[in-house]
mmCIF file of C-alpha atoms and ligand atoms in Angstrom:
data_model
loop_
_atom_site.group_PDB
_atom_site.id
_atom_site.type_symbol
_atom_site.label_atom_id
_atom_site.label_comp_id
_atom_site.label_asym_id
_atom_site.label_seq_id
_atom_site.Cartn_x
_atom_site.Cartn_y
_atom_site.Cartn_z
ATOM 1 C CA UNK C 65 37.820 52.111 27.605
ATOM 2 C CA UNK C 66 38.254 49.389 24.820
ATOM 3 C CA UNK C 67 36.487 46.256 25.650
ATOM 4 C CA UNK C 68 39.704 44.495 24.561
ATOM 5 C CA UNK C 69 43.594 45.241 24.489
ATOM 6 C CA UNK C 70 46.732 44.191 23.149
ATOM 7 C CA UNK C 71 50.734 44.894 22.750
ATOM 8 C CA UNK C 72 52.419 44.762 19.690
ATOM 9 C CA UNK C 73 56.126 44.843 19.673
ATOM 10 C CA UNK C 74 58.003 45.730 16.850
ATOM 11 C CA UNK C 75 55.331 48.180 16.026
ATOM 12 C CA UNK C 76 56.867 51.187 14.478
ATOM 13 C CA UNK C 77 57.444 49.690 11.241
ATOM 14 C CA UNK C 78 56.440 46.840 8.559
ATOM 15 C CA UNK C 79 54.743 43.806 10.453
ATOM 16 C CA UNK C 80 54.344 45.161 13.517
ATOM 17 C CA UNK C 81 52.751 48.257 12.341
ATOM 18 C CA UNK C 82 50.266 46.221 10.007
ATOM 19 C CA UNK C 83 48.957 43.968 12.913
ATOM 20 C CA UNK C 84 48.812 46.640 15.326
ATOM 21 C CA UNK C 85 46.632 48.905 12.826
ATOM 22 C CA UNK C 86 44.357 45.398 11.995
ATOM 23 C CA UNK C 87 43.497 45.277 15.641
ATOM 24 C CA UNK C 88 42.873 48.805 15.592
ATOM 25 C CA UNK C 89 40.092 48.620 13.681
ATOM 26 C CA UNK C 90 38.823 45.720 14.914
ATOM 27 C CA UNK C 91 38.707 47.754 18.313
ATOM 28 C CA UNK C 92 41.382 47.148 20.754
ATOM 29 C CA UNK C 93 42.800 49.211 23.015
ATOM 30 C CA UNK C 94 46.780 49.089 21.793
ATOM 31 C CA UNK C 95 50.416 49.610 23.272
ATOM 32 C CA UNK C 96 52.997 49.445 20.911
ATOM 33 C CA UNK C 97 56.505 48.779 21.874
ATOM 34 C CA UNK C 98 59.763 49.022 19.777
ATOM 35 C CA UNK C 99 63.492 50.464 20.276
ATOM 36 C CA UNK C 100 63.733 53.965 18.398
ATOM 37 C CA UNK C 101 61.705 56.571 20.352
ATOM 38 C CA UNK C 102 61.019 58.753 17.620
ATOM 39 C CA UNK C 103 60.130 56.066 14.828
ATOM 40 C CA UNK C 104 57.406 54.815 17.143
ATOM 41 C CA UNK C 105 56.325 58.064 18.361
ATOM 42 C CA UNK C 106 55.708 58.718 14.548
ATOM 43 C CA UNK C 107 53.678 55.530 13.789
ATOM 44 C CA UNK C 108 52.029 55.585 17.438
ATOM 45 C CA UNK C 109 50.872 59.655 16.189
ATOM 46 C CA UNK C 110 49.908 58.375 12.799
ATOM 47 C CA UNK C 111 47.614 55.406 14.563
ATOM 48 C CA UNK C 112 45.848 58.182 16.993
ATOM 49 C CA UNK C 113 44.859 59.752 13.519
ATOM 50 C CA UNK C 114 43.237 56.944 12.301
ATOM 51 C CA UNK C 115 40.862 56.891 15.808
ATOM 52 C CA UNK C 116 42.911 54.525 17.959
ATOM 53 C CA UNK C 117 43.361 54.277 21.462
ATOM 54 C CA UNK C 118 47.176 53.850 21.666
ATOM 55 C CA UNK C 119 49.439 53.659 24.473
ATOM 56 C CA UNK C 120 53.283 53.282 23.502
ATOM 57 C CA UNK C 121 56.365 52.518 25.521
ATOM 58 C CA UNK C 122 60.007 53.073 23.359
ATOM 59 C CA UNK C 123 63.132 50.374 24.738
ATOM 60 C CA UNK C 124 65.580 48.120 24.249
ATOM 61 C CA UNK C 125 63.285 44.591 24.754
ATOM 62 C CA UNK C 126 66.447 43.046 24.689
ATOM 63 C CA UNK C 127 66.415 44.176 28.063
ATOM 64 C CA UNK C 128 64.025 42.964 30.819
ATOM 65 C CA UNK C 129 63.191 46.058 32.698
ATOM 66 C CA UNK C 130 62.301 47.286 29.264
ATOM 67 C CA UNK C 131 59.529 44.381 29.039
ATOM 68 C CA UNK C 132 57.999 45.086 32.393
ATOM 69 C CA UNK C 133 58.031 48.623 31.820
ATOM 70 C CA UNK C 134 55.511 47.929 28.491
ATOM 71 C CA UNK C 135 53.382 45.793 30.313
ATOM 72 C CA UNK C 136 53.151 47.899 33.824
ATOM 73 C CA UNK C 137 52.226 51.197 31.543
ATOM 74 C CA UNK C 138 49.595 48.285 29.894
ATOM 75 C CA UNK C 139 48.601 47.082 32.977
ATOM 76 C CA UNK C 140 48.059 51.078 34.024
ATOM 77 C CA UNK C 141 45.718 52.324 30.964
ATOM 78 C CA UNK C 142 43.573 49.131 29.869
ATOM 79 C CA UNK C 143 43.941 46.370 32.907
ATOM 80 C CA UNK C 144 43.779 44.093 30.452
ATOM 81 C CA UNK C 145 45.509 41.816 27.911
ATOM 82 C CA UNK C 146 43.249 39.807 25.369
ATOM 83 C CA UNK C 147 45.896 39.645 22.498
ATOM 84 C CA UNK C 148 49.882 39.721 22.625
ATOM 85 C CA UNK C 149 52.102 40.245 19.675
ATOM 86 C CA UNK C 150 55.515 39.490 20.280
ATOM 87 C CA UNK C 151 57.129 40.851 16.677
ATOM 88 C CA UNK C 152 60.110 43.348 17.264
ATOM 89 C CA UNK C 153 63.071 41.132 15.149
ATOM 90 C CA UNK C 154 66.673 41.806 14.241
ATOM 91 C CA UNK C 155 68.477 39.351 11.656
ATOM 92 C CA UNK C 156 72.379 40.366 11.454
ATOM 93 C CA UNK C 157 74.083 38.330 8.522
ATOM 94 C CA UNK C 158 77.491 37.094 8.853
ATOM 95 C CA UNK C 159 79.786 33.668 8.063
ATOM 96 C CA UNK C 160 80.313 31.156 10.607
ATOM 97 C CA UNK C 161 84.058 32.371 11.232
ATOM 98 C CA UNK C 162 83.064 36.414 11.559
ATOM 99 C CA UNK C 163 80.046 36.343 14.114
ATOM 100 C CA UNK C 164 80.235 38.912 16.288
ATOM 101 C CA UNK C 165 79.659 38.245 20.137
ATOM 102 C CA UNK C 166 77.824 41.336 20.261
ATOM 103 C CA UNK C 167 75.330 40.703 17.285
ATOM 104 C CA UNK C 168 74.971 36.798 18.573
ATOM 105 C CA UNK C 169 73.887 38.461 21.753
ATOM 106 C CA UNK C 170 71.943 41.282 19.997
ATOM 107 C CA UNK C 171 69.972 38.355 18.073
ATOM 108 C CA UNK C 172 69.218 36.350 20.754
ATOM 109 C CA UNK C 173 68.210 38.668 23.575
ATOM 110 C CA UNK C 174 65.996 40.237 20.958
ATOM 111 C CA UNK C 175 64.623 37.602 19.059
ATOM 112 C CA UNK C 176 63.992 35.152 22.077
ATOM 113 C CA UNK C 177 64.891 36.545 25.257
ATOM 114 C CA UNK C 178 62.353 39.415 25.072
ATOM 115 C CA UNK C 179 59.494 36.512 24.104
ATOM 116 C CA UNK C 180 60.309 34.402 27.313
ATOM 117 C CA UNK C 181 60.053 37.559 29.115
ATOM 118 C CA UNK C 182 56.891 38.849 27.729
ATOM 119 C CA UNK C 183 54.821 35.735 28.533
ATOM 120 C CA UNK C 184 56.145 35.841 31.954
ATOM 121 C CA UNK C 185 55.007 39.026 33.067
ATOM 122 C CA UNK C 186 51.885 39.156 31.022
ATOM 123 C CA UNK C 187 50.847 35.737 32.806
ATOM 124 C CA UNK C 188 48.318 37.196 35.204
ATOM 125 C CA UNK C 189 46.463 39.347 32.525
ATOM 126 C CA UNK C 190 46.663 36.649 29.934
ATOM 127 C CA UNK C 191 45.147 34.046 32.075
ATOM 128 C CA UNK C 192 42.464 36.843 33.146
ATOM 129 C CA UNK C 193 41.593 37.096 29.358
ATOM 130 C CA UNK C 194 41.716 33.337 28.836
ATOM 131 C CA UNK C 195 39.261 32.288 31.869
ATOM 132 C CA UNK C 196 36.634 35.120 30.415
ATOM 133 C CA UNK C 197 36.383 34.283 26.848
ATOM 134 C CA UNK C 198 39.122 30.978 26.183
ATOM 135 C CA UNK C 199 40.276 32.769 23.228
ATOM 136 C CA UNK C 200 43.429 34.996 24.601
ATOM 137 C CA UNK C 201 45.985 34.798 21.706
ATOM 138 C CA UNK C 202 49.575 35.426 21.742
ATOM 139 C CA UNK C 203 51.667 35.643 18.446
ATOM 140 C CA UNK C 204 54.967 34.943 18.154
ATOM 141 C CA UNK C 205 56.502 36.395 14.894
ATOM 142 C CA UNK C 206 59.222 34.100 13.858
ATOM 143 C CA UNK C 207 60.318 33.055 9.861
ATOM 144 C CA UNK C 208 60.177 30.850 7.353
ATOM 145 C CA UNK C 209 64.002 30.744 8.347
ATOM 146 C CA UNK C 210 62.889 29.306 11.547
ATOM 147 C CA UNK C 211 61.731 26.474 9.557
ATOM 148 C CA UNK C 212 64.168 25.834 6.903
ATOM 149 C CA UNK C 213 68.114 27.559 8.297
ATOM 150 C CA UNK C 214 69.814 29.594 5.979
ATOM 151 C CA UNK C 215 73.620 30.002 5.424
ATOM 152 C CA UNK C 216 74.902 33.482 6.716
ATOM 153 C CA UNK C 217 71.862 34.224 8.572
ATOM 154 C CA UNK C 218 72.253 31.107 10.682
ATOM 155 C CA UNK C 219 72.028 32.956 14.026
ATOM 156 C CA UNK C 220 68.706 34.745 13.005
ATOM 157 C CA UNK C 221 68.288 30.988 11.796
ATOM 158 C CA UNK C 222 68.216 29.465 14.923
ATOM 159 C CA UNK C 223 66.488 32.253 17.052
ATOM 160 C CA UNK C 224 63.347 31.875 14.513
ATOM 161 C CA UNK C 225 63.569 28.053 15.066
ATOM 162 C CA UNK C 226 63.598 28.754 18.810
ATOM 163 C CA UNK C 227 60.453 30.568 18.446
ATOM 164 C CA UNK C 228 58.752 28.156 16.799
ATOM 165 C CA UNK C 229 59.860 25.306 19.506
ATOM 166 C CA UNK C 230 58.981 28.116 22.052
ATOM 167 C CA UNK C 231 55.960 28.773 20.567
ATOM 168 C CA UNK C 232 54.530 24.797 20.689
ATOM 169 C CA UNK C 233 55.710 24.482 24.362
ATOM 170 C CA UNK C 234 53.405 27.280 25.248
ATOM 171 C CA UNK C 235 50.499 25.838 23.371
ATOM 172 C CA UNK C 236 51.406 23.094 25.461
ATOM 173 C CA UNK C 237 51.441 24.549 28.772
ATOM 174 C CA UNK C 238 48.458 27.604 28.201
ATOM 175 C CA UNK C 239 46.117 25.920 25.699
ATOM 176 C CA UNK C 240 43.996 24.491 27.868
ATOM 177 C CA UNK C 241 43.756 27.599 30.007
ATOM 178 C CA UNK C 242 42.026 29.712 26.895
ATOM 179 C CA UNK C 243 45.779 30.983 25.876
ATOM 180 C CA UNK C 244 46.363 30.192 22.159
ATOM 181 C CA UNK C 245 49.694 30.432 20.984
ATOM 182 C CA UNK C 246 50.776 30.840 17.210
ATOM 183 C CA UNK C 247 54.139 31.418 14.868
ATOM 184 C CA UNK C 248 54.222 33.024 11.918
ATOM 185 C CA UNK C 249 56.521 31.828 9.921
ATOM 186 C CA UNK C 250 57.011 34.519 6.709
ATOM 187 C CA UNK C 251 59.408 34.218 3.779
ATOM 188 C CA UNK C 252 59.980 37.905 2.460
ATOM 189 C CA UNK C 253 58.163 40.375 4.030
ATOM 190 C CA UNK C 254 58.024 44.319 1.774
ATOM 191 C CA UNK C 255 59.433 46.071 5.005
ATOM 192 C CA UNK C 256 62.540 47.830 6.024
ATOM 193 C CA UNK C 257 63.955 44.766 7.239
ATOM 194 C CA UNK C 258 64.071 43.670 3.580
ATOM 195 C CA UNK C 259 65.606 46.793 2.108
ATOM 196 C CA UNK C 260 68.911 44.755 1.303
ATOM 197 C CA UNK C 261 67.920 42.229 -1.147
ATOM 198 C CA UNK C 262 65.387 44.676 -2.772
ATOM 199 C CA UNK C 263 67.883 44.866 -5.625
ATOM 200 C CA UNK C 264 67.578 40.924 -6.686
ATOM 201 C CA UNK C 265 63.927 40.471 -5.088
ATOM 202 C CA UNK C 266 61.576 43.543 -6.344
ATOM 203 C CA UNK C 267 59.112 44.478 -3.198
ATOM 204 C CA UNK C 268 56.215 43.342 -5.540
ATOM 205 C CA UNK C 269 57.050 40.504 -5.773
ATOM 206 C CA UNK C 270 57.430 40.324 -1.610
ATOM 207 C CA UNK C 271 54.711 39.203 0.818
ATOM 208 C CA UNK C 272 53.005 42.411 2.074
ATOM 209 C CA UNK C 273 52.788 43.503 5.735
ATOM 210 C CA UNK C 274 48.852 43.276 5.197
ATOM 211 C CA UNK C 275 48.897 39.696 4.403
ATOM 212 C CA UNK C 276 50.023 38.727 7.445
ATOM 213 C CA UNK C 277 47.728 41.273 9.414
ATOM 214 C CA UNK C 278 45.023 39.155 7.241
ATOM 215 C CA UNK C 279 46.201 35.798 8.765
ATOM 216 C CA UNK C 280 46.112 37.315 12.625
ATOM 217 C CA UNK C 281 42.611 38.426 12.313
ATOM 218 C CA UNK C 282 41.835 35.336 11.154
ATOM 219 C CA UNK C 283 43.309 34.355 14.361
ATOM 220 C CA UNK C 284 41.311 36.304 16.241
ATOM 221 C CA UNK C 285 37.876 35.431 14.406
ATOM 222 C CA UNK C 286 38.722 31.327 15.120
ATOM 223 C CA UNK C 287 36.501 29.491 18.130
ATOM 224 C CA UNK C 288 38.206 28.923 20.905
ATOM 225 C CA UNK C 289 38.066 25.127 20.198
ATOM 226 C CA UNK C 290 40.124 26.030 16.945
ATOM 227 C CA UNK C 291 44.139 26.451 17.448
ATOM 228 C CA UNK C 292 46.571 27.401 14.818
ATOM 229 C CA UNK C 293 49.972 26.286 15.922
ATOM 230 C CA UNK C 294 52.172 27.758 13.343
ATOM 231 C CA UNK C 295 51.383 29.379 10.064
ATOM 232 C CA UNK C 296 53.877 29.374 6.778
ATOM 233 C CA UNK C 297 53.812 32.480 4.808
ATOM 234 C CA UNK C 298 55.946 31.486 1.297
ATOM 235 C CA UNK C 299 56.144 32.906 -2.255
ATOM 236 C CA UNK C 300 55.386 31.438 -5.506
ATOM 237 C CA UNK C 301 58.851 29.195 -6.216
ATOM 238 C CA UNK C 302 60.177 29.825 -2.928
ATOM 239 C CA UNK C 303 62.622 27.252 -2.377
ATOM 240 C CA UNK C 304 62.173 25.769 1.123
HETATM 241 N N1 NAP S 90 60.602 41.273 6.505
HETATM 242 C C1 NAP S 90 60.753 39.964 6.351
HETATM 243 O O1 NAP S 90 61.041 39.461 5.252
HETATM 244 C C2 NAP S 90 60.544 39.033 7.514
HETATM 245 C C3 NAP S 90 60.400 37.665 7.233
HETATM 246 C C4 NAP S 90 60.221 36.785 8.294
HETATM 247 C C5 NAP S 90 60.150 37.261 9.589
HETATM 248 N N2 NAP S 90 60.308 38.603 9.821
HETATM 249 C C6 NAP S 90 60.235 39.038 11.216
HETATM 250 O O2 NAP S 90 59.199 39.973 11.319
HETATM 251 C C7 NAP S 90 59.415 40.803 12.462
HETATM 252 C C8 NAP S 90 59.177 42.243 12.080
HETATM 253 O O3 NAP S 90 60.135 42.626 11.122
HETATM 254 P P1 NAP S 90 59.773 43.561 9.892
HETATM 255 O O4 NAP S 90 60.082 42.810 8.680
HETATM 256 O O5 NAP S 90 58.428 44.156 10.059
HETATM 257 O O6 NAP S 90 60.938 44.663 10.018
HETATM 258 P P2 NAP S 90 60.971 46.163 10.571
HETATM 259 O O7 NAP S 90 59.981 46.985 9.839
HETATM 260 O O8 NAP S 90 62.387 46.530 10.554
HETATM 261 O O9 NAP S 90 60.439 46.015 12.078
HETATM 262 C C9 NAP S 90 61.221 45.548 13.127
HETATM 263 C C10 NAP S 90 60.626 46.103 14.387
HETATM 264 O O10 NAP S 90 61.293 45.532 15.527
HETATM 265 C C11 NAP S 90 61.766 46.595 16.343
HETATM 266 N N3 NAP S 90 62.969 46.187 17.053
HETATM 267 C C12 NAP S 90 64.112 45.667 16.549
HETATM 268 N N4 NAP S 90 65.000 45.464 17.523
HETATM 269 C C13 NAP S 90 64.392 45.856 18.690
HETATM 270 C C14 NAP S 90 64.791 45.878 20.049
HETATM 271 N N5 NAP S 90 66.006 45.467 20.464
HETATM 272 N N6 NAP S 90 63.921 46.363 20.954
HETATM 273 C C15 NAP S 90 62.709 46.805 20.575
HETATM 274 N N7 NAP S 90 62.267 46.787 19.316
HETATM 275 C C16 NAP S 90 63.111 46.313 18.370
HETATM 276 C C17 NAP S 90 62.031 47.720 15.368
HETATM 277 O O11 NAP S 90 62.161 48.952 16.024
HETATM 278 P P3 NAP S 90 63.368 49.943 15.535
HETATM 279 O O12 NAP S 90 63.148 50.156 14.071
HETATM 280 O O13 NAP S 90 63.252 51.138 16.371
HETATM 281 O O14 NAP S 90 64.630 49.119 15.780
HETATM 282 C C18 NAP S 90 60.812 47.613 14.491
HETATM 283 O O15 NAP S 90 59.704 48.168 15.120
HETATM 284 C C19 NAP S 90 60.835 40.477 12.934
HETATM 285 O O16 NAP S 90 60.773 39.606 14.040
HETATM 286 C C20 NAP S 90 61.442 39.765 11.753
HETATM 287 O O17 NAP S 90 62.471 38.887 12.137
HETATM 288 C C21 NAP S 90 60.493 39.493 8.813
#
């Protein structure tokens, strides 16, 4: 049994996948959550090969029975929960006048909802972790949109900023209990979510997924008297 444990959602692909392989080899005990069963099964397989314990749970995380099912099979197979990555992420691009009721809804259950919900019922483990050691970490993927809004993605926009806000209210409220909270806050990322602009922004010239697996261990190798509320990820000449 790993001595520590975390979730990563949003880990069949890009981000996800990158932190989730980091903690890997840095030993934890790992469920990965995302929405297409066979995607994840693939990357879940492909961790297993490279000698780690993984656990993984397929759902919506949109919806909240899917959340408590990844943290009850969690709960189950490691009774623990030193590090939470709250990642999975869905931007859907439209004008102000064409938004869809179903993608606003898509956006925000996905991109927000499913945090809220994953603090909540990962409270009792959390605060477990954080009494033992004072350095349980949750990370909250959000953007560098959720710093600086961008026209046509202005719903994905204003979920990321919600993150962020969400995000310092729990540092707020869990700091002091050993619970560290931090947002990443990444311009271009080389991962599928990115496939559509990879004709005027070459994936070279993209932030890789590593980077920001780089900047969580980081994290994870701070003293608990050290927080990191929010970390921006940008490109040379990004505009902000
Ligand atoms: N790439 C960038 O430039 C960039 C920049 C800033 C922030 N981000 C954020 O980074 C995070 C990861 O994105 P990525 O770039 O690594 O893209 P990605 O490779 O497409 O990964 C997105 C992950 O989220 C999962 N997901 C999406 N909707 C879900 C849902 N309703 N329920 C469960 N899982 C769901 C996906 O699973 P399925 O594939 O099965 O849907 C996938 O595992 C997102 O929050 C994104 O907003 C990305």
């Amino acid at each position: 049994m790993a001595d520590r444990a975390a979730i990563v959602t949003g880990a069949s692909s890009g981000i996800g996948l990158a932190i989730a392989r980091m903690l890997g080899q840095q030993g934890y005990g790992l469920t990965l959550a995302a929405r297409r069963p066979d995607k994840l099964e693939a990357a879940a397989e492909a961790l297993r090969g490279e000698g780690f314990d993984v656990e993984h749970v397929a759902g919506n995380l949109g919806d909240e029975e899917a959340v408590k099912q990844v943290v009850a099979a969690h709960r189950e197979r490691y009774g623990r929960l030193d590090v939470l990555v709250n990642n999975a992420g869905v931007g859907i691009g439209a004008p102000v006048a064409d938004i869809q009721t179903k993608h606003l809804d898509i956006q925000l259950a996905t991109n927000v909802r499913s945090i809220v919900l994953f603090y909540r019922e990962s409270m009792e483990m959390l605060r477990a972790a954080g009494a033992e050691h004072r350095n349980a970490l949750v990370v909250n993927t959000s953007s560098l949109r959720g710093k600086f809004g961008q026209a046509w993605l202005s719903v994905y926009s204003a979920t990321k900023h919600a993150v962020v806000g969400w995000t310092q209210a729990m540092h707020k409220e869990l700091s002091a209990d050993g619970i560290k909270s931090t947002a990443l806050c990444p311009a271009f990322v080389d991962t599928p979510m990115t496939e559509f602009v990879k004709g005027q922004v070459a994936a070279d010239d993209m932030i890789r997924p590593e980077d920001i697996a780089i900047a969580v261990r980081a994290l994870l190798e701070m003293s608990p008297a050290c927080i990191v509320p929010e970390i921006q990820f940008i490109r040379p000449g990004d505009a902000l």
